[in-house]
Amino acid sequence: MKNEEKKITCPVCCFKDIPMEKQLTEVKIYHCEQCNHRFTDPNSILNKEEYSQDYYDEKHKKWFENPDLKLFEYLYQKIISINSKASILDVGCGNGAFLRYLRARNKEFTLTGIDFHQNENENDITFFEGDIFD
């Protein structure tokens, strides 16, 4: 039942009882009205991918050779419609192509990426290596 949906705590500001905003095919999206952070419930992810050292070269080579610039621009427009000086965390940022795109479009964003594989910090983009669930 929709009225009995699980409510969770915001991982940014720790505000409690955040209701689900949207049910996507494989994950639930939450929106904290206290700090305006949107996030997923990790426990709602239905199909978690496994990553090896060669993940990008084997599974997504064409993606990284030909990034979806139309998608990047769509996301950029959504972000600036909310906040033209947004702080953005790209979880699973891969090689950082999306963050580099955002940096080229807006110098006022605070950009951070995390992935299983290390990227070098550059152009005011901070990268972390690790598992977001850890």
CSV table of C-alpha atoms in Angstrom, one decimal:
chain,number,residue,atom,x,y,z
A,1,MET,CA,0.0,0.0,0.0
A,2,LYS,CA,1.2,3.5,-0.8
A,3,ASN,CA,0.4,4.9,2.6
A,4,GLU,CA,2.7,2.4,4.2
A,5,GLU,CA,5.8,3.2,2.1
A,6,LYS,CA,9.0,3.1,4.0
A,7,LYS,CA,10.3,6.5,5.2
A,8,ILE,CA,14.1,6.9,5.7
A,9,THR,CA,16.6,9.4,7.1
A,10,CYS,CA,18.3,11.9,4.8
A,11,PRO,CA,22.0,10.9,4.5
A,12,VAL,CA,23.0,14.6,4.2
A,13,CYS,CA,21.2,16.5,7.0
A,14,CYS,CA,19.9,13.5,9.0
A,15,PHE,CA,16.3,14.7,8.8
A,16,LYS,CA,14.1,11.8,9.6
A,17,ASP,CA,11.0,10.2,8.0
A,18,ILE,CA,11.7,11.3,4.4
A,19,PRO,CA,8.9,9.9,2.2
A,20,MET,CA,9.5,8.3,-1.1
A,21,GLU,CA,9.2,10.8,-4.0
A,22,LYS,CA,9.2,8.4,-7.0
A,23,GLN,CA,9.3,4.7,-7.7
A,24,LEU,CA,11.5,4.0,-10.7
A,25,THR,CA,11.8,0.6,-12.4
A,26,GLU,CA,14.7,-0.6,-10.2
A,27,VAL,CA,15.1,1.9,-7.4
A,28,LYS,CA,13.2,4.3,-5.1
A,29,ILE,CA,14.0,8.0,-5.1
A,30,TYR,CA,13.6,10.2,-2.0
A,31,HIS,CA,13.6,14.0,-1.6
A,32,CYS,CA,14.5,15.7,1.6
A,33,GLU,CA,12.6,19.0,1.8
A,34,GLN,CA,14.8,20.1,4.7
A,35,CYS,CA,18.1,20.3,2.6
A,36,ASN,CA,16.7,19.7,-0.9
A,37,HIS,CA,18.9,16.5,-1.4
A,38,ARG,CA,17.5,13.8,-3.7
A,39,PHE,CA,18.8,10.3,-3.1
A,40,THR,CA,18.1,6.6,-3.4
A,41,ASP,CA,17.6,3.9,-0.8
A,42,PRO,CA,20.4,1.5,-1.4
A,43,ASN,CA,18.2,-1.3,-0.2
A,44,SER,CA,15.7,-0.6,-3.0
A,45,ILE,CA,18.2,-1.2,-5.8
A,46,LEU,CA,17.0,-4.4,-7.5
A,47,ASN,CA,20.0,-5.2,-9.8
A,48,LYS,CA,23.4,-4.3,-8.4
A,49,GLU,CA,26.2,-4.6,-11.0
A,50,GLU,CA,29.4,-6.3,-10.1
A,51,TYR,CA,32.6,-4.3,-11.1
A,52,SER,CA,35.9,-5.8,-12.1
A,53,GLN,CA,39.1,-3.9,-12.9
A,54,ASP,CA,38.2,-4.2,-16.7
A,55,TYR,CA,34.6,-3.2,-16.3
A,56,TYR,CA,34.7,0.0,-18.4
A,57,ASP,CA,36.7,-1.6,-21.2
A,58,GLU,CA,34.7,-4.8,-21.4
A,59,LYS,CA,31.1,-3.8,-20.7
A,60,HIS,CA,30.9,-0.1,-21.5
A,61,LYS,CA,33.6,0.7,-24.0
A,62,LYS,CA,31.2,2.3,-26.5
A,63,TRP,CA,29.6,4.4,-23.8
A,64,PHE,CA,32.9,6.0,-22.8
A,65,GLU,CA,34.0,6.4,-26.4
A,66,ASN,CA,30.7,8.1,-27.3
A,67,PRO,CA,29.2,9.8,-24.2
A,68,ASP,CA,25.5,10.6,-24.4
A,69,LEU,CA,25.8,14.4,-24.7
A,70,LYS,CA,22.0,14.8,-25.1
A,71,LEU,CA,21.5,13.1,-21.7
A,72,PHE,CA,24.3,15.2,-20.2
A,73,GLU,CA,22.7,18.4,-21.4
A,74,TYR,CA,19.2,17.3,-20.2
A,75,LEU,CA,20.6,16.6,-16.7
A,76,TYR,CA,22.5,19.9,-16.8
A,77,GLN,CA,19.3,21.8,-17.6
A,78,LYS,CA,17.5,20.0,-14.8
A,79,ILE,CA,20.2,20.9,-12.3
A,80,ILE,CA,20.4,24.6,-13.2
A,81,SER,CA,16.6,24.9,-13.0
A,82,ILE,CA,17.0,23.9,-9.3
A,83,ASN,CA,20.3,25.6,-8.4
A,84,SER,CA,22.8,27.3,-10.7
A,85,LYS,CA,25.5,26.9,-7.9
A,86,ALA,CA,24.7,23.3,-7.1
A,87,SER,CA,26.9,20.8,-5.3
A,88,ILE,CA,26.8,17.6,-7.3
A,89,LEU,CA,28.0,14.1,-6.2
A,90,ASP,CA,28.2,11.7,-9.1
A,91,VAL,CA,28.1,8.2,-7.6
A,92,GLY,CA,29.5,5.7,-10.0
A,93,CYS,CA,31.1,8.5,-12.1
A,94,GLY,CA,33.2,6.1,-14.2
A,95,ASN,CA,35.9,8.1,-16.0
A,96,GLY,CA,34.3,11.4,-14.9
A,97,ALA,CA,33.0,12.4,-18.3
A,98,PHE,CA,29.7,13.8,-17.0
A,99,LEU,CA,31.4,15.9,-14.3
A,100,ARG,CA,33.8,17.3,-16.9
A,101,TYR,CA,30.8,18.2,-19.1
A,102,LEU,CA,29.2,20.0,-16.2
A,103,ARG,CA,32.5,21.8,-15.4
A,104,ALA,CA,32.7,23.1,-19.0
A,105,ARG,CA,29.1,24.3,-18.8
A,106,ASN,CA,29.2,25.9,-15.3
A,107,LYS,CA,32.2,27.0,-13.3
A,108,GLU,CA,30.1,27.6,-10.2
A,109,PHE,CA,29.1,24.0,-9.5
A,110,THR,CA,30.9,22.1,-6.8
A,111,LEU,CA,31.7,18.7,-8.4
A,112,THR,CA,32.6,15.5,-6.8
A,113,GLY,CA,32.7,12.0,-8.2
A,114,ILE,CA,33.2,8.5,-6.6
A,115,ASP,CA,33.9,5.3,-8.4
A,116,PHE,CA,35.6,2.0,-7.8
A,117,HIS,CA,38.5,3.2,-9.9
A,118,GLN,CA,40.6,6.3,-9.2
A,119,ASN,CA,40.4,9.4,-11.4
A,120,GLU,CA,42.8,12.2,-11.0
A,121,ASN,CA,41.4,15.4,-9.5
A,122,GLU,CA,41.3,18.2,-12.1
A,123,ASN,CA,39.6,21.5,-13.0
A,124,ASP,CA,38.1,21.8,-9.6
A,125,ILE,CA,36.6,18.3,-9.7
A,126,THR,CA,37.3,16.1,-6.7
A,127,PHE,CA,37.3,12.3,-7.3
A,128,PHE,CA,37.3,9.6,-4.6
A,129,GLU,CA,38.0,5.9,-5.1
A,130,GLY,CA,35.7,3.5,-3.2
A,131,ASP,CA,32.4,1.9,-2.7
A,132,ILE,CA,29.6,4.4,-1.8
A,133,PHE,CA,28.0,1.7,0.4
A,134,ASP,CA,31.2,1.6,2.5
